[in-house]
Coordinates of C-alpha atoms in Angstrom, one line a residue:
Chain A
X163 CA 103.4 132.1 79.6
X164 CA 105.2 129.4 81.4
X165 CA 104.7 125.7 82.2
X166 CA 102.5 126.5 85.3
X167 CA 100.3 128.7 83.2
X168 CA 100.0 126.1 80.5
X169 CA 99.2 123.5 83.2
X170 CA 96.6 125.8 84.6
X171 CA 94.9 126.2 81.2
X172 CA 95.0 122.5 80.6
X173 CA 92.9 122.1 83.8
X174 CA 90.2 124.2 82.2
X175 CA 90.0 121.9 79.1
X176 CA 87.5 119.5 80.7
X177 CA 85.8 121.7 83.3
X178 CA 83.4 119.1 84.5
X179 CA 86.0 116.5 85.1
X180 CA 88.3 119.0 86.8
X181 CA 85.5 120.2 89.1
X182 CA 84.6 116.7 90.0
X183 CA 88.2 115.8 90.7
X184 CA 88.7 119.0 92.8
X185 CA 85.5 118.2 94.7
X186 CA 86.7 114.7 95.5
X187 CA 89.9 116.2 96.9
X188 CA 87.9 118.9 98.7
X189 CA 85.6 116.3 100.2
X190 CA 88.5 114.2 101.5
X191 CA 90.1 117.3 103.0
X192 CA 86.8 118.5 104.6
X193 CA 86.2 115.1 106.2
X194 CA 89.8 115.0 107.5
X195 CA 89.8 118.5 108.9
X196 CA 86.5 117.9 110.7
X197 CA 87.3 114.4 111.9
X198 CA 90.7 115.3 113.1
X199 CA 89.5 118.5 114.8
X200 CA 86.8 116.4 116.5
X201 CA 89.4 113.9 117.6
X202 CA 91.7 116.6 119.0
X203 CA 88.7 118.3 120.6
X204 CA 87.8 115.1 122.4
X205 CA 91.3 114.8 123.7
X206 CA 91.2 118.4 124.9
X207 CA 87.8 117.8 126.5
X208 CA 89.1 114.6 128.1
X209 CA 92.2 116.4 129.5
X210 CA 90.1 119.3 130.7
X211 CA 87.6 117.0 132.4
X212 CA 90.2 115.0 134.0
X213 CA 92.2 118.0 135.2
X214 CA 89.1 119.7 136.5
X215 CA 87.5 116.6 137.9
X216 CA 90.2 115.7 140.4
X217 CA 93.8 115.7 139.3
X218 CA 94.5 119.3 138.7
X219 CA 97.1 120.5 136.1
X220 CA 99.8 119.4 138.5
X221 CA 100.4 118.0 141.9
X222 CA 102.9 118.5 144.6
X223 CA 103.7 115.2 146.3
X224 CA 106.5 113.7 148.3
X225 CA 109.3 112.3 146.1
X226 CA 108.6 108.6 145.6
X227 CA 104.9 108.8 146.5
X228 CA 104.0 108.2 142.9
X229 CA 103.2 105.6 141.6
X230 CA 102.8 103.3 144.6
X231 CA 100.8 106.0 146.6
X232 CA 102.1 104.7 149.9
X233 CA 100.2 106.7 152.4
X234 CA 103.3 106.6 154.7
X235 CA 105.1 108.8 152.1
X236 CA 103.6 112.0 153.3
X237 CA 104.4 115.6 152.8
X238 CA 104.8 117.8 155.8
X239 CA 104.7 121.6 156.1
X240 CA 101.7 121.9 153.7
X241 CA 100.7 125.3 155.0
X242 CA 104.0 126.8 153.9
X243 CA 103.9 125.0 150.6
X244 CA 100.4 126.2 149.9
X245 CA 101.5 129.7 150.6
X246 CA 104.3 129.4 147.9
X247 CA 101.9 127.7 145.5
X248 CA 99.2 130.3 146.0
X249 CA 101.6 133.0 145.0
X250 CA 102.9 131.3 141.9
X251 CA 102.0 132.8 138.5
X252 CA 99.1 131.1 136.6
X253 CA 97.9 129.2 139.7
X254 CA 94.2 129.5 140.1
X255 CA 93.7 127.4 143.2
X256 CA 95.4 124.6 145.2
X257 CA 94.0 122.0 147.6
X258 CA 95.8 119.6 149.9
X259 CA 94.6 116.0 150.0
X260 CA 95.1 112.8 151.8
X261 CA 94.5 109.7 149.8
X262 CA 93.8 106.4 151.5
X263 CA 92.2 103.1 150.8
X264 CA 89.7 101.4 153.1
X265 CA 86.8 99.1 153.3
X266 CA 83.5 101.0 153.7
X267 CA 80.5 99.3 155.4
X268 CA 76.9 100.1 155.9
X269 CA 74.7 97.5 157.5
X270 CA 75.7 94.1 156.2
X271 CA 77.4 95.4 153.0
X272 CA 81.1 96.2 152.6
X273 CA 82.9 97.5 149.6
X274 CA 86.4 98.7 148.9
X275 CA 86.7 102.5 148.7
X276 CA 89.2 105.3 147.8
X277 CA 89.1 107.8 150.7
X278 CA 90.0 111.4 150.0
X279 CA 90.6 113.7 152.8
X280 CA 90.2 117.3 151.5
X281 CA 89.9 120.9 152.5
X282 CA 86.3 121.6 151.4
X283 CA 86.8 125.3 150.7
X284 CA 90.1 124.9 148.7
X285 CA 88.7 121.8 147.0
X286 CA 85.9 123.9 145.5
X287 CA 88.5 126.0 143.7
X288 CA 90.5 123.1 142.3
X289 CA 88.0 120.5 141.3
X290 CA 84.3 120.2 140.3
X291 CA 83.5 118.2 143.4
X292 CA 81.0 120.8 144.6
X293 CA 79.3 120.7 141.2
X294 CA 78.7 117.0 140.9
X295 CA 76.4 116.5 143.9
X296 CA 73.3 114.8 142.8
X297 CA 71.7 114.5 146.3
X298 CA 72.3 116.2 149.6
X299 CA 74.8 119.0 150.1
X300 CA 78.5 119.8 149.9
X301 CA 80.8 119.3 152.8
X302 CA 80.3 121.7 155.6
X303 CA 83.4 123.5 156.9
X304 CA 82.6 122.7 160.5
X305 CA 81.0 119.3 160.2
X306 CA 84.2 117.2 160.2
X307 CA 82.3 113.9 160.1
X308 CA 80.5 114.6 156.9
X309 CA 81.3 112.7 153.7
X310 CA 80.5 112.8 150.0
X311 CA 80.0 109.3 148.5
X312 CA 80.0 108.2 144.9
X313 CA 76.4 107.5 144.0
X314 CA 77.2 104.0 142.7
X315 CA 79.0 103.1 145.9
X316 CA 76.1 104.4 148.0
X317 CA 73.7 102.4 145.9
X318 CA 75.9 99.3 146.3
X319 CA 76.0 99.9 150.1
X320 CA 72.3 100.5 150.2
X321 CA 73.0 103.8 152.0
X322 CA 71.4 107.2 151.6
X323 CA 72.1 110.8 152.6
X324 CA 72.1 111.0 156.4
X325 CA 73.2 107.4 156.9
X326 CA 76.3 106.6 158.9
X327 CA 79.0 104.5 157.2
X328 CA 82.1 103.0 158.8
X329 CA 85.5 102.8 157.1
X330 CA 88.4 100.5 158.1
X331 CA 91.9 100.7 156.7
X332 CA 95.5 100.7 157.6
X333 CA 97.2 103.8 159.0
X334 CA 100.5 105.3 157.9
X335 CA 102.2 103.8 160.9
X336 CA 100.6 100.3 160.4
X337 CA 97.8 100.9 162.9
X338 CA 94.2 100.4 162.2
X339 CA 92.5 103.4 160.6
X340 CA 88.8 103.4 161.4
X341 CA 86.1 105.9 161.9
X342 CA 82.5 106.7 161.1
X343 CA 81.2 109.2 158.6
X344 CA 77.8 110.7 158.0
X345 CA 76.8 110.8 154.3
X346 CA 76.2 114.5 153.5
X347 CA 75.8 114.1 149.8
X348 CA 76.1 111.8 146.8
X349 CA 78.3 112.6 143.9
X350 CA 78.2 111.7 140.2
X351 CA 81.5 112.4 138.6
X352 CA 80.8 110.7 135.3
X353 CA 84.0 108.6 135.8
X354 CA 82.8 105.2 136.5
X355 CA 85.7 104.3 138.8
X356 CA 85.2 107.4 141.0
X357 CA 81.4 106.9 141.2
X358 CA 82.0 103.3 142.3
X359 CA 84.7 103.9 145.0
X360 CA 85.1 107.5 146.0
X361 CA 84.5 108.9 149.5
X362 CA 85.4 112.5 150.2
X363 CA 85.7 113.7 153.8
X364 CA 87.4 116.4 155.8
X365 CA 91.2 116.3 155.6
X366 CA 91.6 116.5 159.4
X367 CA 89.3 113.4 159.9
X368 CA 91.3 111.3 157.5
X369 CA 94.6 112.6 158.7
X370 CA 93.7 111.6 162.2
X371 CA 92.2 108.2 161.3
X372 CA 95.3 107.2 159.2
X373 CA 97.8 108.5 161.8
X374 CA 99.3 111.1 159.5
X375 CA 99.8 113.8 162.1
X376 CA 99.2 116.8 159.8
X377 CA 100.9 115.1 156.8
X378 CA 99.2 115.1 153.4
X379 CA 99.5 113.0 150.3
X380 CA 99.4 115.7 147.7
X381 CA 98.5 119.2 146.8
X382 CA 96.4 119.5 143.6
X383 CA 97.0 122.7 141.7
X384 CA 94.7 124.2 139.0
X385 CA 96.3 126.6 136.5
X386 CA 94.6 129.2 134.3
X387 CA 95.8 127.2 131.2
X388 CA 97.4 123.8 130.8
X389 CA 99.9 125.3 128.3
X390 CA 101.6 127.0 131.3
X391 CA 102.0 123.6 133.0
X392 CA 105.7 122.8 132.1
X393 CA 107.0 126.3 133.1
X394 CA 104.9 126.3 136.3
X395 CA 106.3 122.8 137.2
X396 CA 109.8 124.2 136.8
X397 CA 109.0 127.4 138.9
X398 CA 107.4 125.4 141.7
X399 CA 110.2 122.9 141.8
X400 CA 112.7 125.7 142.2
X401 CA 110.6 127.7 144.7
X402 CA 109.9 124.6 146.9
X403 CA 113.6 123.6 146.8
X404 CA 114.7 127.1 147.7
X405 CA 112.3 127.1 150.7
X406 CA 113.7 123.9 152.1
X407 CA 111.1 121.4 150.8
X408 CA 113.6 119.1 149.3
X409 CA 111.4 116.1 149.5
X410 CA 108.6 117.7 147.4
X411 CA 108.2 116.6 143.8
X412 CA 106.0 118.5 141.3
X413 CA 104.3 116.3 138.7
X414 CA 102.2 117.4 135.8
X415 CA 99.0 115.4 135.0
X416 CA 100.7 113.4 132.2
X417 CA 103.1 112.0 134.8
X418 CA 100.3 111.1 137.2
X419 CA 98.0 109.7 134.5
X420 CA 100.3 108.5 131.7
X421 CA 97.6 106.2 130.4
X422 CA 95.6 109.2 129.2
X423 CA 98.5 110.6 127.2
X424 CA 99.4 107.2 125.9
X425 CA 95.9 106.5 124.9
X426 CA 95.7 109.9 123.1
X427 CA 98.9 109.1 121.2
X428 CA 97.7 105.6 120.3
X429 CA 94.3 106.9 119.2
X430 CA 95.8 109.7 117.2
X431 CA 98.3 107.3 115.5
X432 CA 95.6 104.8 114.6
X433 CA 93.4 107.7 113.4
X434 CA 96.1 108.8 111.0
X435 CA 96.4 105.3 109.6
X436 CA 92.6 105.1 109.1
X437 CA 92.4 108.5 107.5
X438 CA 95.3 107.7 105.2
X439 CA 93.5 104.5 104.0
X440 CA 90.3 106.5 103.5
X441 CA 92.1 109.1 101.4
X442 CA 93.9 106.4 99.5
X443 CA 90.5 105.1 98.4
X444 CA 89.6 108.6 97.3
X445 CA 93.1 108.8 95.7
X446 CA 92.3 105.8 93.4
X447 CA 89.4 107.8 92.1
X448 CA 91.6 110.9 91.6
X449 CA 94.2 108.7 89.9
X450 CA 91.5 107.5 87.5
X451 CA 90.7 111.1 86.4
X452 CA 94.4 112.0 86.1
X453 CA 94.9 108.9 83.9
X454 CA 91.9 109.8 81.8
X455 CA 93.3 113.3 81.2
X456 CA 96.6 111.7 80.2
X457 CA 95.0 109.2 77.8
X458 CA 93.1 111.9 76.0
X459 CA 96.3 113.8 75.3
X460 CA 98.7 111.1 74.2
X461 CA 98.9 112.6 70.7
X462 CA 99.5 116.0 72.0
X463 CA 102.4 114.7 74.2
X464 CA 103.9 113.3 70.9
X465 CA 103.6 116.8 69.3
X466 CA 105.3 118.4 72.3
X467 CA 108.1 115.8 72.1
X468 CA 108.4 116.5 68.4
X469 CA 108.7 120.2 69.1
X470 CA 111.6 119.4 71.4
X471 CA 110.1 119.4 74.8
X472 CA 112.2 117.1 77.0
X473 CA 110.7 114.2 78.9
X474 CA 111.4 115.9 82.2
X475 CA 109.5 119.0 81.0
X476 CA 106.4 116.9 80.0
X477 CA 106.6 115.1 83.3
X478 CA 106.7 118.4 85.3
X479 CA 103.9 119.9 83.2
X480 CA 101.5 116.9 83.8
X481 CA 102.6 116.7 87.5
X482 CA 102.0 120.4 88.0
X483 CA 98.5 120.0 86.4
X484 CA 97.6 117.3 88.9
X485 CA 99.0 119.3 91.8
X486 CA 97.2 122.5 90.9
X487 CA 93.9 120.5 90.8
X488 CA 94.8 119.0 94.1
X489 CA 95.7 122.4 95.6
X490 CA 92.3 123.8 94.6
X491 CA 90.6 120.8 96.2
X492 CA 92.7 121.1 99.3
X493 CA 92.0 124.8 99.6
X494 CA 88.3 124.4 99.2
X495 CA 88.2 121.4 101.6
X496 CA 90.3 123.1 104.2
X497 CA 88.1 126.2 104.2
X498 CA 84.9 124.1 104.3
X499 CA 86.2 121.8 107.0
X500 CA 87.5 124.8 109.0
X501 CA 84.1 126.6 108.8
X502 CA 82.3 123.5 110.0
X503 CA 84.7 123.1 112.9
X504 CA 84.4 126.8 113.8
X505 CA 80.6 126.5 113.8
X506 CA 80.8 123.8 116.5
X507 CA 84.0 124.8 118.2
X508 CA 82.2 126.7 121.0
X509 CA 78.8 125.0 121.1
X510 CA 80.2 121.5 120.8
X511 CA 78.5 118.4 119.3
X512 CA 76.3 116.4 121.7
X513 CA 77.0 112.6 121.4
X514 CA 74.5 112.0 124.3
X515 CA 73.4 108.7 122.9
X516 CA 76.7 107.2 124.0
X517 CA 76.7 108.8 127.5
X518 CA 77.5 105.7 129.5
X519 CA 80.3 104.5 127.2
X520 CA 81.9 108.0 127.3
X521 CA 81.6 108.2 131.1
X522 CA 83.7 105.0 131.3
X523 CA 86.5 106.9 129.6
X524 CA 86.0 110.1 131.5
X525 CA 84.6 111.9 128.5
X526 CA 81.9 114.5 128.3
X527 CA 79.1 113.5 125.8
X528 CA 79.5 117.0 124.3
X529 CA 82.7 117.2 122.2
X530 CA 84.1 120.5 121.1
X531 CA 86.0 120.1 117.8
X532 CA 89.3 122.0 118.0
X533 CA 90.9 123.6 114.9
X534 CA 94.6 123.8 115.2
X535 CA 97.7 124.1 113.0
X536 CA 98.4 120.4 113.8
X537 CA 95.0 119.4 112.5
X538 CA 95.3 121.4 109.3
X539 CA 98.9 120.3 108.7
X540 CA 98.0 116.6 109.0
X541 CA 94.8 116.9 106.9
X542 CA 96.5 118.8 104.2
X543 CA 99.6 116.6 104.5
X544 CA 97.8 113.3 104.1
X545 CA 95.7 114.5 101.1
X546 CA 98.7 116.2 99.4
X547 CA 101.0 113.2 99.8
X548 CA 98.5 110.7 98.5
X549 CA 97.6 113.0 95.6
X550 CA 101.3 113.5 94.8
X551 CA 101.8 109.8 94.8
X552 CA 98.9 109.0 92.5
X553 CA 100.0 111.9 90.1
X554 CA 103.4 110.3 89.6
X555 CA 102.1 107.5 87.3
X556 CA 100.5 109.6 84.5
X557 CA 103.3 112.1 84.7
X558 CA 106.0 109.5 84.2
X559 CA 103.9 107.7 81.6
X560 CA 103.6 110.9 79.6
X561 CA 107.3 111.6 79.9
X562 CA 108.3 108.1 78.7
X563 CA 106.0 107.9 75.7
X564 CA 107.7 107.1 72.4
X565 CA 107.2 110.2 70.3
X566 CA 106.3 108.4 67.1
X567 CA 103.8 106.1 68.8
X568 CA 102.3 109.0 70.6
X569 CA 101.9 110.9 67.4
X570 CA 100.1 107.9 65.8
X571 CA 97.7 107.8 68.8
X572 CA 94.2 109.1 68.1
Chain B
X68 CA 127.1 121.4 51.8
X69 CA 125.0 118.4 53.0
X70 CA 122.7 119.2 55.9
X71 CA 121.1 115.7 56.0
X72 CA 122.8 112.5 55.1
X73 CA 120.9 109.3 55.0
X74 CA 123.0 106.2 54.5
X75 CA 121.5 102.9 53.6
X76 CA 118.7 103.1 56.2
X77 CA 116.3 100.3 56.9
X78 CA 113.2 100.5 59.0
X79 CA 111.3 97.4 60.1
X80 CA 108.5 97.1 62.6
X81 CA 106.3 94.4 63.8
X82 CA 102.6 94.5 62.9
X83 CA 101.1 91.6 64.8
X84 CA 103.0 88.5 63.6
X85 CA 104.3 90.0 60.4
X86 CA 107.3 92.2 60.0
X87 CA 106.7 95.3 57.9
X88 CA 109.7 96.6 55.9
X89 CA 108.9 100.3 55.8
X90 CA 112.2 101.4 54.4
X91 CA 114.6 99.2 52.4
X92 CA 118.0 100.8 52.1
X93 CA 117.5 104.5 51.5
X94 CA 120.4 106.7 50.5
X95 CA 119.7 110.4 50.4
X96 CA 121.6 113.7 50.9
X97 CA 119.8 117.0 51.3
X98 CA 121.8 120.2 51.1
X99 CA 121.1 123.3 53.1
X100 CA 118.6 125.6 51.4
X101 CA 116.9 122.9 49.4
X102 CA 113.1 122.8 49.0
X103 CA 112.6 119.1 48.8
X104 CA 109.4 117.1 48.3
X105 CA 109.4 113.4 49.2
X106 CA 106.5 111.9 47.3
X107 CA 105.0 108.6 46.9
X108 CA 101.8 106.6 47.5
X109 CA 100.5 105.7 50.9
X110 CA 102.7 103.2 52.6
X111 CA 105.7 104.1 50.5
X112 CA 107.7 105.3 53.6
X113 CA 107.5 109.1 53.3
X114 CA 106.4 109.8 56.9
X115 CA 108.6 107.0 58.3
X116 CA 111.6 108.7 56.6
X117 CA 110.7 112.1 58.1
X118 CA 110.3 110.5 61.5
X119 CA 113.7 108.9 61.2
X120 CA 115.4 112.1 60.1
X121 CA 113.9 114.0 63.0
X122 CA 114.8 111.3 65.5
X123 CA 111.2 110.7 66.5
X124 CA 111.8 107.0 65.5
X125 CA 114.9 104.9 65.5
X126 CA 116.4 103.2 62.4
X127 CA 116.6 99.4 62.2
X128 CA 119.9 99.7 60.3
X129 CA 121.9 102.5 58.6
X130 CA 122.9 106.0 59.7
X131 CA 121.4 109.4 59.6
X132 CA 123.4 112.6 60.2
X133 CA 121.7 116.0 60.6
X134 CA 123.9 119.0 60.7
X135 CA 126.8 116.8 61.7
X136 CA 124.9 115.1 64.5
X137 CA 124.6 111.3 64.3
X138 CA 120.9 110.8 65.0
X139 CA 121.2 107.0 64.9
X140 CA 123.1 106.8 68.2
X141 CA 121.9 109.9 70.0
X142 CA 120.1 109.6 73.4
X143 CA 116.4 110.6 73.9
X144 CA 117.6 113.8 75.7
X145 CA 120.0 114.7 72.9
X146 CA 117.3 114.1 70.3
X147 CA 114.9 116.4 72.1
X148 CA 117.6 119.1 72.1
X149 CA 118.3 118.5 68.4
X150 CA 114.6 118.9 67.5
X151 CA 114.4 122.0 69.7
X152 CA 117.4 123.7 68.2
X153 CA 117.7 122.4 64.6
X154 CA 114.3 121.2 63.4
X155 CA 110.9 122.9 62.9
X156 CA 107.8 120.7 62.4
X157 CA 104.7 121.3 60.4
X158 CA 102.1 118.5 60.7
X159 CA 99.2 117.6 58.5
X160 CA 96.7 118.2 61.3
X161 CA 98.4 121.4 62.4
X162 CA 98.7 120.1 66.0
X163 CA 98.7 123.5 67.8
X164 CA 98.3 123.4 71.5
X165 CA 94.6 124.0 71.9
X166 CA 94.8 125.9 75.2
X167 CA 97.3 128.4 73.9
X168 CA 96.6 131.4 71.6
X169 CA 98.3 131.8 68.2
X170 CA 101.0 134.0 69.7
X171 CA 101.6 131.6 72.6
X172 CA 101.8 128.6 70.3
X173 CA 104.5 130.4 68.3
X174 CA 106.2 131.3 71.6
X175 CA 106.2 127.7 72.8
X176 CA 109.4 126.5 71.2
X177 CA 111.2 129.7 72.3
X178 CA 109.9 129.0 75.9
X179 CA 111.5 125.6 75.7
X180 CA 114.7 127.2 74.5
X181 CA 114.7 129.6 77.5
X182 CA 114.2 132.8 75.5
X183 CA 113.2 135.7 77.8
X184 CA 109.5 136.5 77.7
X185 CA 109.8 140.0 76.2
X186 CA 111.9 138.7 73.3
X187 CA 109.6 135.8 72.8
X188 CA 106.6 138.1 72.6
X189 CA 108.2 140.4 70.1
X190 CA 109.5 137.6 67.9
X191 CA 106.2 135.7 67.9
X192 CA 104.2 138.8 67.0
X193 CA 106.7 139.7 64.2
X194 CA 106.4 136.1 62.9
X195 CA 102.6 136.2 62.9
X196 CA 102.7 139.5 61.0
X197 CA 105.0 137.8 58.5
X198 CA 102.6 134.9 57.9
X199 CA 99.7 137.4 57.7
X200 CA 98.1 136.6 61.0
X201 CA 99.1 139.6 63.1
X202 CA 95.5 140.4 64.0
X203 CA 94.8 136.8 65.1
X204 CA 97.6 136.7 67.7
X205 CA 95.2 136.4 70.6
X206 CA 92.9 133.8 69.1
X207 CA 92.9 130.2 70.1
X208 CA 93.2 127.5 67.4
X209 CA 89.5 126.6 67.7
X210 CA 88.6 130.1 66.6
X211 CA 90.7 129.9 63.4
X212 CA 90.3 128.2 60.0
X213 CA 92.5 125.2 59.0
X214 CA 94.6 127.4 56.7
X215 CA 95.1 130.0 59.5
X216 CA 96.1 127.2 61.9
X217 CA 98.6 125.8 59.5
X218 CA 100.2 129.2 59.0
X219 CA 100.5 129.5 62.8
X220 CA 102.1 126.0 62.7
X221 CA 104.6 127.3 60.1
X222 CA 105.3 130.4 62.2
X223 CA 105.9 128.1 65.2
X224 CA 108.2 125.9 63.1
X225 CA 110.4 128.8 61.8
X226 CA 110.4 131.3 64.6
X227 CA 113.5 129.7 66.1
X228 CA 115.4 129.7 62.8
X229 CA 115.8 125.9 62.7
X230 CA 118.3 124.4 60.2
X231 CA 115.5 122.4 58.6
X232 CA 111.7 122.4 58.5
X233 CA 110.1 119.0 58.2
X234 CA 106.6 119.2 56.9
X235 CA 104.4 116.1 56.9
X236 CA 101.6 116.4 54.3
X237 CA 101.2 120.1 55.2
X238 CA 98.5 120.8 52.6
X239 CA 96.5 117.6 52.9
X240 CA 93.8 119.2 55.1
X241 CA 93.7 122.5 53.1
X242 CA 91.8 123.5 50.0
X243 CA 93.9 124.2 47.0
X244 CA 93.8 128.0 47.3
X245 CA 94.8 127.9 51.0
X246 CA 97.4 125.3 50.2
X247 CA 98.9 127.4 47.5
X248 CA 99.1 130.5 49.8
X249 CA 100.9 128.4 52.4
X250 CA 103.4 127.1 49.9
X251 CA 104.0 130.6 48.6
X252 CA 104.8 131.6 52.2
X253 CA 107.2 128.7 52.7
X254 CA 108.9 129.3 49.4
X255 CA 109.4 132.9 50.3
X256 CA 110.9 131.9 53.7
X257 CA 113.1 129.4 51.8
X258 CA 114.4 132.1 49.6
X259 CA 114.6 134.9 52.2
X260 CA 116.0 132.9 55.1
X261 CA 117.8 130.2 53.1
X262 CA 115.9 127.8 55.2
X263 CA 115.8 124.1 54.2
X264 CA 112.4 122.5 53.8
X265 CA 111.6 118.8 53.4
X266 CA 108.1 117.8 52.7
X267 CA 106.4 114.4 52.6
X268 CA 103.5 114.7 50.3
X269 CA 101.4 113.2 47.6
X270 CA 99.9 116.6 46.7
X271 CA 101.0 117.5 43.0
X272 CA 100.9 121.2 43.9
X273 CA 103.6 120.6 46.6
X274 CA 105.6 118.6 44.0
X275 CA 105.3 121.6 41.6
X276 CA 106.6 124.0 44.2
X277 CA 109.5 121.9 45.2
X278 CA 113.0 122.4 43.7
X279 CA 113.8 118.7 44.2
X280 CA 111.5 115.8 44.0
X281 CA 112.3 112.4 45.6
X282 CA 109.9 109.7 44.8
X283 CA 109.6 106.6 47.1
X284 CA 108.0 103.3 46.3
X285 CA 107.8 100.3 48.6
X286 CA 110.5 101.8 50.9
X287 CA 113.0 102.5 48.2
X288 CA 114.0 105.7 46.3
X289 CA 112.4 105.3 42.9
X290 CA 113.6 108.6 41.4
X291 CA 115.4 111.8 42.6
X292 CA 115.2 114.8 40.3
X293 CA 116.3 118.4 40.8
X294 CA 114.4 121.0 38.9

């Protein structure tokens, strides 16, 4: 028999109240585990979509190309670099690209466009370009004038598959970059900006039009898992430097798209605040039951004091009771929340009703909640901290009761 | 040798807008081994005096010394320690911890004293045997009669061999036969252990059992007779 066992038995005094309190804690914990897992899952989906859509897990660029993306800052010797990259551990595929900006015209209509010169075969391995064609077909290896156009851009231009479009831009040497392209297919990336501006064509065509003479803007690299990104970046930096490509820089996706990482951090931080406030509301309910349990036992605390129990001992006993009850609720809530997350972790949850809104942010309408140590630690941490805070008052109150007044209390 | 020395103590408390004079200058000395009953009508100050002697309440004026410890100026922590080591309590309403068995209730004060569990168990079972409740060791208070609960309370009070047992109306909730058996038990412990007992009571039977009877009236000692 010790203080913890006495505290445990005290929990069983009013079973209905204890069960309700534990359920309130469990409910808060379940909601937190599920919501946080959904949030983390949406981030993972967003990163995966972004990486697979275009960017790749990392890119090799010329030092200083990012963030201005000056087409004149080109990489040369791409064949040798691709050979090194292809033989690097965890690399699934790599594709060279040229990125240019131009005005694209069809008939009387002209719109600004982002031109991407790419190797059709290699691009298939790196991005989902070949999978997002809604009309027409993918770029043919031999048809160097073929182009894939964002479906919104094509609609704005009034062009269709088979139509000839003209682009006009500025080459790397300041000359005029102009050429014609035949629309081979329309693409729908689900990223509004891409669908509105993207034109993909053969890398040789774009290199020639923009006077790049074999130079490229970047090599997009896809890895078997993003968790290997930091070590692959280090390996590639070292390998490229050793092979004489001193002007090559290796950038992970967070460096190329810092906005995504920042928005994830911001969203996560604001989520934590909202969850804390929600749990605080539940905490007031829990505090009420803790306080009721204290009020019922004031006389008993007087007896314990008369028997010689120190104020600190009473404080610890009451506090341990609250924490045990909280621990039961947290355990039940964590298990329930985890089971719900595991149920949807692979199938995902379809938020199809907000398809367009999610497309704006590069999100898939199907979100896969993701259970992780981080999620469990935060969910348990928030509930535990708030429960510990609300349990302080009755514990201190019990400890500071005047014995004679407590004994008179009925 | 005096165990408890009460010197000119006063106790006043506020009851709404009026000041109640519960005790008005009590002087009392109780020697070790005495079996003392403090008697008097309701409101005479019996319970207040016991509360002051045990340090559960603070005096308004005067001094109380228990086993050479000045209670009047002791801190809350020191008073807890004093009650734990030197005082055993028996309450009118038994006041056992409802979630604990009879044995665990008896063990409780030893737990607070840090006595190892094996020794606690042995001493508590021995004590329950002594008060005639060996077979009730694993029962919870709710499964015991009033008399049995009060005997557990006595066992709890004396298991740590306190210098004094303070009993506040211990027979008030018991029938006369049960009350008589309880007093026999306490009288025996008083004789065998040389343990000091101080009762507050208005029960004539307790007064008969006592070896010293202090009568209070309106917060003052009306009479003090040794038998």
